[in-house]
Coordinates of C-alpha atoms in Angstrom, one line a residue:
Chain A
M1 CA 66.7 19.1 -47.9
D2 CA 64.9 19.9 -44.7
F3 CA 67.6 20.0 -42.1
E4 CA 65.4 21.5 -39.5
L5 CA 63.1 18.6 -39.6
M6 CA 66.0 16.2 -39.4
L7 CA 67.3 17.9 -36.3
K8 CA 63.8 17.8 -34.8
V9 CA 63.2 14.1 -35.3
Y10 CA 66.6 12.8 -34.8
P11 CA 66.3 12.1 -31.0
F12 CA 63.5 9.7 -31.9
F13 CA 65.7 8.0 -34.5
L14 CA 68.4 7.7 -31.9
E15 CA 66.1 5.9 -29.6
A16 CA 65.1 3.6 -32.5
A17 CA 68.8 3.0 -33.2
W18 CA 69.2 1.6 -29.7
I19 CA 66.5 -1.0 -30.5
T20 CA 68.5 -1.8 -33.7
V21 CA 71.7 -2.2 -31.6
L22 CA 69.9 -4.4 -29.0
L23 CA 68.4 -6.5 -31.8
S24 CA 71.8 -6.8 -33.4
I25 CA 73.5 -7.9 -30.2
L26 CA 70.9 -10.5 -29.3
T27 CA 70.8 -11.8 -32.9
A28 CA 74.6 -12.0 -33.0
I29 CA 74.6 -14.0 -29.7
L30 CA 71.9 -16.4 -30.9
G31 CA 73.6 -16.6 -34.3
L32 CA 77.0 -17.5 -32.8
T33 CA 75.4 -20.1 -30.6
C34 CA 73.5 -21.6 -33.5
G35 CA 76.6 -21.4 -35.7
A36 CA 78.8 -23.2 -33.1
L37 CA 76.2 -25.9 -32.7
G38 CA 75.6 -26.1 -36.4
A39 CA 79.4 -26.5 -37.1
A40 CA 79.7 -29.1 -34.4
A41 CA 76.8 -31.0 -36.0
R42 CA 78.3 -30.6 -39.5
L43 CA 81.6 -32.1 -38.2
S44 CA 80.1 -34.8 -36.1
R45 CA 81.1 -38.4 -36.5
F46 CA 77.4 -39.3 -36.5
A47 CA 75.9 -39.2 -40.0
G48 CA 72.5 -38.2 -38.5
L49 CA 73.9 -35.1 -36.9
R50 CA 75.8 -34.2 -40.1
F51 CA 72.6 -34.4 -42.0
V52 CA 70.7 -32.2 -39.5
G53 CA 73.5 -29.6 -39.7
A54 CA 73.6 -29.7 -43.5
A55 CA 69.8 -29.4 -43.7
Y56 CA 69.8 -26.5 -41.3
V57 CA 72.3 -24.6 -43.4
S58 CA 70.6 -25.3 -46.7
V59 CA 67.1 -24.5 -45.5
F60 CA 68.0 -21.2 -43.8
R61 CA 70.4 -20.0 -46.4
G62 CA 68.2 -21.2 -49.2
T63 CA 65.1 -19.1 -48.4
P64 CA 64.7 -15.4 -47.9
A65 CA 65.1 -14.2 -44.3
L66 CA 61.9 -12.2 -44.7
I67 CA 59.9 -15.3 -45.5
Q68 CA 61.4 -17.0 -42.4
L69 CA 60.4 -14.0 -40.3
F70 CA 56.9 -14.1 -41.7
I71 CA 56.5 -17.8 -41.1
L72 CA 57.6 -17.4 -37.5
Y73 CA 55.7 -14.3 -36.7
F74 CA 52.5 -14.6 -38.7
G75 CA 52.4 -18.3 -39.2
G76 CA 53.7 -19.2 -35.7
P77 CA 50.4 -18.7 -33.8
Q78 CA 48.7 -21.2 -36.1
I79 CA 51.1 -23.9 -34.9
G80 CA 51.1 -22.7 -31.3
I81 CA 54.1 -20.4 -31.3
Q82 CA 53.1 -17.1 -29.7
L83 CA 55.9 -14.5 -29.9
D84 CA 55.8 -10.8 -29.8
A85 CA 57.4 -9.0 -32.7
F86 CA 60.7 -8.3 -31.0
E87 CA 61.1 -11.9 -29.9
A88 CA 60.2 -13.2 -33.3
G89 CA 62.7 -10.8 -34.8
V90 CA 65.6 -11.9 -32.6
I91 CA 64.8 -15.6 -33.0
G92 CA 64.1 -15.5 -36.7
L93 CA 67.2 -13.5 -37.6
G94 CA 69.4 -15.3 -35.1
I95 CA 68.6 -18.7 -36.5
N96 CA 69.1 -17.3 -40.0
A97 CA 72.5 -15.8 -39.2
G98 CA 73.5 -19.0 -37.4
A99 CA 73.2 -20.9 -40.8
Y100 CA 75.8 -18.6 -42.3
M101 CA 78.0 -18.7 -39.2
T102 CA 77.8 -22.5 -39.2
E103 CA 79.7 -22.5 -42.5
T104 CA 82.1 -19.8 -41.4
I105 CA 83.0 -21.7 -38.2
R106 CA 83.2 -25.0 -40.0
G107 CA 85.4 -23.5 -42.7
A108 CA 87.8 -22.2 -40.1
I109 CA 88.0 -25.5 -38.4
I110 CA 88.6 -27.6 -41.5
A111 CA 91.2 -25.1 -42.7
I112 CA 93.6 -26.2 -40.0
D113 CA 96.1 -28.7 -41.3
K114 CA 95.2 -32.3 -40.4
G115 CA 98.8 -32.8 -39.1
Q116 CA 97.9 -30.6 -36.2
R117 CA 95.2 -33.0 -35.0
E118 CA 97.4 -36.0 -35.7
A119 CA 100.3 -34.5 -33.7
A120 CA 97.9 -33.8 -30.8
R121 CA 96.3 -37.3 -31.0
T122 CA 99.7 -39.0 -31.1
L123 CA 100.7 -37.3 -27.8
G124 CA 97.6 -38.9 -26.3
L125 CA 95.1 -36.1 -26.4
S126 CA 91.5 -37.1 -26.8
Q127 CA 89.4 -35.9 -29.8
W128 CA 87.9 -33.1 -27.6
Q129 CA 91.3 -32.1 -26.1
A130 CA 92.8 -31.9 -29.5
M131 CA 89.9 -29.7 -30.6
Y132 CA 89.9 -27.1 -27.9
R133 CA 93.7 -27.0 -27.1
I134 CA 95.0 -27.2 -30.6
I135 CA 92.5 -26.8 -33.4
L136 CA 90.1 -24.1 -32.0
P137 CA 92.8 -21.7 -30.9
Q138 CA 94.1 -21.7 -34.4
S139 CA 90.7 -21.6 -36.1
A140 CA 89.7 -18.7 -33.9
R141 CA 92.2 -16.5 -35.7
L142 CA 90.7 -17.5 -39.0
M143 CA 87.2 -17.0 -37.9
V144 CA 87.2 -13.4 -36.6
R145 CA 87.2 -11.7 -40.0
P146 CA 84.5 -13.8 -41.7
L147 CA 82.4 -13.8 -38.6
G148 CA 82.7 -10.0 -38.8
V149 CA 81.3 -10.1 -42.3
N150 CA 78.4 -12.3 -41.0
I151 CA 77.7 -9.8 -38.2
N152 CA 77.8 -6.9 -40.6
A153 CA 75.2 -8.7 -42.7
L154 CA 73.0 -9.4 -39.8
I155 CA 73.0 -5.8 -38.6
K156 CA 71.7 -4.8 -42.0
A157 CA 69.2 -7.6 -41.9
T158 CA 67.7 -6.2 -38.8
A159 CA 65.9 -3.7 -41.1
L160 CA 63.7 -6.6 -42.2
V161 CA 62.0 -6.8 -38.9
A162 CA 60.3 -3.5 -39.7
A163 CA 58.0 -5.7 -41.8
I164 CA 56.8 -7.5 -38.7
S165 CA 56.3 -4.1 -36.9
V166 CA 59.3 -4.0 -34.6
V167 CA 59.9 -0.4 -33.8
E168 CA 63.5 -0.2 -34.8
L169 CA 65.3 2.2 -37.1
T170 CA 63.7 1.3 -40.5
Y171 CA 60.2 1.1 -39.0
T172 CA 60.7 4.5 -37.3
A173 CA 61.8 6.1 -40.6
Q174 CA 58.7 4.7 -42.3
R175 CA 56.5 6.0 -39.5
Y176 CA 57.9 9.5 -39.7
I177 CA 57.5 9.5 -43.5
G178 CA 53.8 8.9 -42.9
S179 CA 53.5 12.1 -41.0
T180 CA 56.2 14.3 -42.7
Y181 CA 56.0 13.1 -46.3
K182 CA 59.8 13.5 -46.5
P183 CA 61.1 10.0 -47.4
F184 CA 64.5 11.4 -48.6
E185 CA 65.4 13.0 -45.2
M186 CA 63.9 10.2 -43.1
F187 CA 65.7 7.3 -44.9
L188 CA 68.9 9.3 -45.1
L189 CA 68.8 9.8 -41.4
A190 CA 68.2 6.1 -40.8
G191 CA 71.0 5.2 -43.3
V192 CA 73.5 7.4 -41.5
L193 CA 72.7 5.8 -38.2
Y194 CA 73.1 2.3 -39.7
M195 CA 76.4 3.4 -41.1
I196 CA 77.6 4.6 -37.7
I197 CA 76.6 1.3 -36.0
I198 CA 78.4 -0.7 -38.7
Y199 CA 81.5 1.5 -38.6
V200 CA 81.8 1.0 -34.8
V201 CA 81.3 -2.7 -35.0
G202 CA 83.7 -2.9 -37.9
R203 CA 86.4 -1.2 -35.9
G204 CA 85.7 -3.6 -33.0
I205 CA 86.1 -6.6 -35.3
A206 CA 89.4 -5.2 -36.7
W207 CA 90.7 -4.6 -33.2
L208 CA 89.7 -8.2 -32.1
D209 CA 91.4 -9.5 -35.3
R210 CA 94.6 -7.7 -34.5
K211 CA 94.5 -8.9 -30.9
V212 CA 94.1 -12.6 -31.8
Q213 CA 96.8 -12.5 -34.4
I214 CA 99.5 -11.2 -32.1
T215 CA 99.3 -13.8 -29.3
Chain B
M1 CA 97.1 -60.5 -21.2
T2 CA 99.9 -62.7 -20.0
E3 CA 100.6 -63.9 -23.5
K4 CA 104.3 -63.7 -24.3
T5 CA 104.9 -61.1 -26.9
N6 CA 107.9 -59.2 -28.1
F7 CA 108.2 -55.5 -27.3
V8 CA 106.6 -54.5 -30.5
E9 CA 104.8 -57.2 -32.4
I10 CA 102.9 -56.7 -35.6
R11 CA 100.9 -59.8 -36.7
H12 CA 99.5 -60.2 -40.2
A13 CA 98.9 -56.5 -40.6
Q14 CA 96.5 -55.8 -43.5
K15 CA 95.2 -52.5 -44.7
S16 CA 93.1 -51.7 -47.6
F17 CA 91.3 -48.6 -48.9
G18 CA 88.4 -50.0 -50.8
T19 CA 89.9 -52.4 -53.3
L20 CA 93.4 -51.0 -52.9
E21 CA 95.5 -53.2 -50.7
V22 CA 98.2 -51.0 -49.1
L23 CA 99.5 -53.5 -46.6
K24 CA 99.4 -57.2 -47.3
D25 CA 99.9 -59.5 -44.4
I26 CA 102.9 -57.9 -42.7
S27 CA 104.4 -59.4 -39.6
L28 CA 107.3 -57.7 -37.7
T29 CA 108.8 -57.8 -34.3
V30 CA 111.0 -55.3 -32.6
E31 CA 112.9 -55.9 -29.4
R32 CA 113.3 -53.3 -26.7
G33 CA 116.1 -51.0 -27.6
Q34 CA 116.2 -52.1 -31.2
I35 CA 116.3 -49.6 -34.1
V36 CA 114.5 -50.7 -37.2
G37 CA 114.6 -48.8 -40.4
I38 CA 112.0 -49.1 -43.1
I39 CA 112.9 -48.2 -46.7
G40 CA 111.0 -48.3 -49.9
S41 CA 109.6 -46.1 -52.6
S42 CA 106.6 -43.9 -52.0
G43 CA 103.4 -45.9 -52.2
S44 CA 105.2 -49.0 -50.8
G45 CA 103.1 -48.8 -47.6
K46 CA 106.0 -47.9 -45.2
S47 CA 104.3 -44.8 -43.8
T48 CA 101.0 -46.6 -43.5
L49 CA 102.6 -49.4 -41.5
L50 CA 104.3 -46.9 -39.2
R51 CA 101.1 -44.9 -38.7
A52 CA 99.2 -48.1 -38.0
I53 CA 101.4 -48.7 -34.9
N54 CA 99.8 -45.9 -33.0
D55 CA 96.5 -46.3 -34.8
L56 CA 96.7 -43.1 -36.8
D57 CA 95.8 -45.2 -39.9
P58 CA 93.9 -48.1 -38.3
L59 CA 94.5 -51.6 -39.8
T60 CA 91.7 -53.4 -41.5
G61 CA 93.2 -56.7 -40.4
G62 CA 95.9 -58.1 -38.0
E63 CA 97.1 -57.1 -34.6
I64 CA 99.6 -54.7 -33.1
W65 CA 101.1 -55.3 -29.7
L66 CA 103.2 -53.0 -27.6
D67 CA 104.8 -54.2 -24.5
G68 CA 102.3 -57.0 -24.0
V69 CA 99.2 -54.9 -24.7
Q70 CA 97.3 -55.0 -27.9
V71 CA 97.0 -51.6 -29.4
N72 CA 94.2 -52.2 -31.9
K73 CA 91.8 -54.0 -29.6
Q74 CA 88.2 -54.5 -30.4
L75 CA 86.4 -52.2 -27.9
P76 CA 83.2 -50.1 -28.0
H77 CA 84.0 -46.6 -29.3
R78 CA 84.2 -44.8 -25.9
Q79 CA 86.4 -47.4 -24.3
Y80 CA 88.6 -47.7 -27.3
E81 CA 89.2 -43.9 -27.3
K82 CA 90.3 -44.1 -23.7
H83 CA 92.5 -47.1 -24.4
I84 CA 94.1 -45.6 -27.5
N85 CA 94.8 -42.3 -25.8
E86 CA 96.6 -44.2 -23.0
M87 CA 98.6 -46.3 -25.6
R88 CA 99.6 -43.3 -27.6
Q89 CA 101.2 -41.7 -24.5
H90 CA 103.8 -44.4 -24.7
V91 CA 104.5 -43.9 -28.4
G92 CA 106.2 -40.8 -29.6
M93 CA 105.8 -39.8 -33.2
V94 CA 107.8 -37.4 -35.4
F95 CA 106.3 -36.3 -38.7
Q96 CA 107.8 -35.2 -42.0
H97 CA 106.2 -31.8 -41.7
F98 CA 107.0 -31.4 -37.9
N99 CA 103.4 -30.5 -37.0
L100 CA 104.5 -28.2 -34.2
F101 CA 101.6 -26.2 -32.7
P102 CA 102.1 -22.7 -34.2
H103 CA 100.2 -20.9 -31.5
M104 CA 102.6 -22.2 -28.8
T105 CA 106.2 -21.5 -28.1
A106 CA 108.8 -24.3 -28.1
R107 CA 108.3 -24.5 -24.3
E108 CA 104.6 -24.7 -24.6
N109 CA 104.8 -27.3 -27.4
V110 CA 106.8 -29.5 -25.1
T111 CA 104.9 -28.9 -21.8
M112 CA 101.3 -29.0 -23.2
A113 CA 100.7 -32.7 -23.2
P114 CA 102.5 -33.6 -20.0
M115 CA 100.6 -30.8 -18.1
L116 CA 97.3 -31.8 -19.6
L117 CA 97.6 -35.6 -19.4
K118 CA 100.0 -36.2 -16.6
K119 CA 98.9 -33.3 -14.5
I120 CA 102.4 -32.2 -13.7
S121 CA 102.9 -28.8 -12.1
K122 CA 104.0 -25.8 -14.0
E123 CA 107.4 -25.9 -12.3
E124 CA 107.9 -29.5 -13.2
A125 CA 106.8 -28.8 -16.7
N126 CA 109.2 -26.0 -17.1
K127 CA 112.0 -28.1 -15.8
L128 CA 111.0 -30.9 -18.2
A129 CA 110.9 -28.4 -21.2
E130 CA 114.4 -27.1 -20.3
E131 CA 115.7 -30.6 -20.0
Q132 CA 114.2 -31.9 -23.2
L133 CA 115.0 -28.8 -25.3
E134 CA 118.6 -28.9 -24.0
N135 CA 118.9 -32.5 -25.1
V136 CA 118.1 -31.4 -28.7
G137 CA 120.2 -28.3 -28.5
M138 CA 117.2 -25.9 -28.5
L139 CA 117.4 -24.5 -25.0
E140 CA 118.3 -21.0 -26.1
R141 CA 115.2 -20.9 -28.4
I142 CA 112.8 -22.1 -25.6
D143 CA 110.5 -19.1 -25.9
Y144 CA 110.5 -18.9 -29.7
Y145 CA 107.4 -19.7 -31.7
P146 CA 107.7 -22.3 -34.5
S147 CA 107.5 -19.6 -37.2
Q148 CA 110.8 -18.1 -35.8
L149 CA 112.6 -21.4 -36.2
S150 CA 114.3 -23.1 -39.1
G151 CA 113.1 -26.5 -40.4
G152 CA 115.8 -28.4 -38.5
Q153 CA 115.1 -26.5 -35.3
K154 CA 111.4 -27.2 -35.7
Q155 CA 112.1 -30.9 -36.0
R156 CA 114.3 -30.9 -33.0
V157 CA 111.6 -29.2 -31.0
A158 CA 109.1 -31.8 -32.3
I159 CA 111.4 -34.6 -31.1
A160 CA 111.7 -32.9 -27.7
R161 CA 107.9 -32.6 -27.6
A162 CA 107.5 -36.3 -28.3
L163 CA 110.2 -37.3 -25.8
A164 CA 108.6 -35.2 -23.0
M165 CA 105.9 -37.8 -22.7
K166 CA 108.6 -40.4 -21.9
P167 CA 107.6 -42.8 -24.6
K168 CA 108.7 -46.4 -24.7
L169 CA 108.8 -46.3 -28.5
M170 CA 109.6 -43.6 -31.0
L171 CA 108.3 -43.5 -34.6
F172 CA 109.9 -41.4 -37.2
D173 CA 108.0 -40.8 -40.4
E174 CA 110.5 -39.4 -42.9
A175 CA 111.7 -36.9 -40.2
T176 CA 114.3 -35.3 -42.5
S177 CA 112.6 -35.5 -45.9
A178 CA 111.2 -31.9 -45.8
L179 CA 114.4 -30.4 -44.7
D180 CA 117.0 -28.4 -46.7
P181 CA 120.0 -30.7 -47.1
E182 CA 122.2 -28.6 -44.9
L183 CA 119.7 -29.0 -42.0
V184 CA 119.4 -32.8 -42.2
E185 CA 122.6 -33.5 -40.1
E186 CA 121.4 -31.6 -37.0
V187 CA 118.3 -33.8 -36.9
N188 CA 120.1 -37.0 -37.7
Q189 CA 122.5 -36.2 -34.8
V190 CA 119.6 -35.9 -32.4
M191 CA 118.3 -39.3 -33.6
K192 CA 121.8 -40.8 -33.2
N193 CA 121.9 -39.6 -29.6
L194 CA 118.6 -41.2 -29.0
A195 CA 120.0 -44.4 -30.5
E196 CA 122.9 -44.3 -28.1
Q197 CA 120.5 -44.0 -25.2
H198 CA 118.9 -47.3 -26.4
M199 CA 115.5 -45.8 -27.3
T200 CA 113.4 -48.2 -29.3
M201 CA 112.9 -46.6 -32.7
I202 CA 111.1 -47.4 -35.9
I203 CA 112.4 -45.1 -38.6
V204 CA 110.8 -44.7 -42.1
T205 CA 113.5 -43.0 -44.2
H206 CA 114.8 -42.1 -47.6
E207 CA 118.3 -41.7 -46.4
M208 CA 120.2 -44.9 -46.9
D209 CA 123.4 -43.7 -45.3
F210 CA 121.6 -42.8 -42.2
A211 CA 119.7 -46.1 -42.1
A212 CA 122.9 -47.9 -42.6
S213 CA 124.7 -46.1 -39.8
V214 CA 122.0 -46.2 -37.0
C215 CA 119.7 -49.2 -37.7
D216 CA 120.1 -52.6 -36.2
R217 CA 117.8 -54.0 -38.9
V218 CA 116.4 -52.7 -42.1
L219 CA 113.2 -53.6 -43.9
F220 CA 112.7 -53.0 -47.6
M221 CA 109.0 -52.7 -48.5
D222 CA 107.4 -52.7 -51.9
K223 CA 103.8 -52.8 -52.9
G224 CA 102.5 -53.5 -49.4
V225 CA 104.9 -56.4 -48.5
V226 CA 108.2 -56.7 -46.8
V227 CA 110.4 -57.9 -49.6
E228 CA 113.6 -58.3 -47.6
E229 CA 114.9 -57.6 -44.2
G230 CA 118.1 -58.0 -42.3
P231 CA 121.1 -56.2 -40.9
P232 CA 121.9 -53.0 -42.8
E233 CA 125.3 -54.5 -44.0
V234 CA 123.3 -57.3 -45.7
I235 CA 120.5 -55.2 -47.1
F236 CA 122.7 -52.5 -48.5
K237 CA 125.7 -54.5 -49.6
T238 CA 124.4 -58.0 -50.5
P239 CA 120.7 -57.9 -51.0
T240 CA 119.3 -61.2 -52.3
K241 CA 116.1 -60.0 -53.9
D242 CA 116.0 -58.4 -57.4
R243 CA 113.4 -55.8 -56.2
T244 CA 115.7 -54.7 -53.4
R245 CA 118.7 -54.4 -55.7
E246 CA 116.7 -52.4 -58.2
F247 CA 115.4 -50.0 -55.6
L248 CA 118.8 -49.4 -54.1
R249 CA 120.4 -48.9 -57.5
K250 CA 117.8 -46.4 -58.5
H251 CA 117.9 -44.7 -55.1
I252 CA 121.6 -44.4 -54.9
E253 CA 121.9 -43.2 -58.5
G254 CA 119.1 -40.8 -57.8
A255 CA 121.0 -39.3 -54.9
K256 CA 124.1 -38.8 -57.0

């Protein structure tokens, strides 16, 4: 194994890792937003909205994320959507992650005993007041861990955007293989950096989970 | 809205789930300060009737009036929501499984609704919580979470929470059915105190002794109809209908 080479190229990998981190953060924000909206639609009293929510989930969970990225990035210009690779990566992965998060959030909301909503409504709280004062604070505790699993998955999914030429960690590894012919070292380096990112995020989620459980 | 009505008036209440008729044309009036007990086996419709009064289980036919206002008015969704939220503030409800908010202390359970809906200040709310929890003997547990309380204590906090909204009417849906036998008495005592303060109450219960001792009137329901009603002495000692006699015989034997 060529350690010397790894030491030499690792600053460039570190730079690429920041792109992966940035991509992950933006994707997570977009995913959580889509997930919250998706869950609201799935739980709406309007059948039309419920249908839209269910269709969103089944379409984006039912097709490979890579195909979704390709449609958006390569197919987009054909229907008038011009995005650079990074934008397409964030939007494509964010909407994809949102489909999974929709189910996570919805699951955490419907897991709360219906007596909670009934007790809130009998006191005179509106549907919305019951939701944000009584249901959501309890669901939030149930959501942290599974959303952490979703976020873990989306960080790893950011590797897919290498296929639409976003210069992140996986793309960088591939590029250096082209010039060094050392795929073992290059992919290993990328893998270690992914692991560090995921470890740090995992600790963050565990901390958040402990924090919401106590109060 | 000047129509003369009793304090609580249920007219021809009808409720069905698909083809299953749970309530069949039930009419009932309750005067202010009266305590009405509803007994009957499970599936008789007694809980459904109780839950219809604050529209938790909306009726499919008939009317419910409280203090001269129709509870289940026909209104567009948005207006109806506003109307029903207002109505529910006047009707306290106590559930079999307490339904305390587990993420809030006893104090917060009691103060949440008055602070949110009546916009009372934090000081007023704290005073209210102390007062209400003291009335149910739970003042020393004011800052405990529900998970730190026994079943009887939880139910007493739940009663305090309902009373904090200063309701005109209290509904009890098998308030002691989920309690260990030795904890039933403390909750019954709280309900008796309320009776002495002339709170209007409708009590769905499985406890015949309790119903006999606090209720002014008892209804026996079976298969969605009120089979027999009258003062507890009559219902429990000299019932006239076979179904009532059979129910009481089974129930009292079952308890022994």
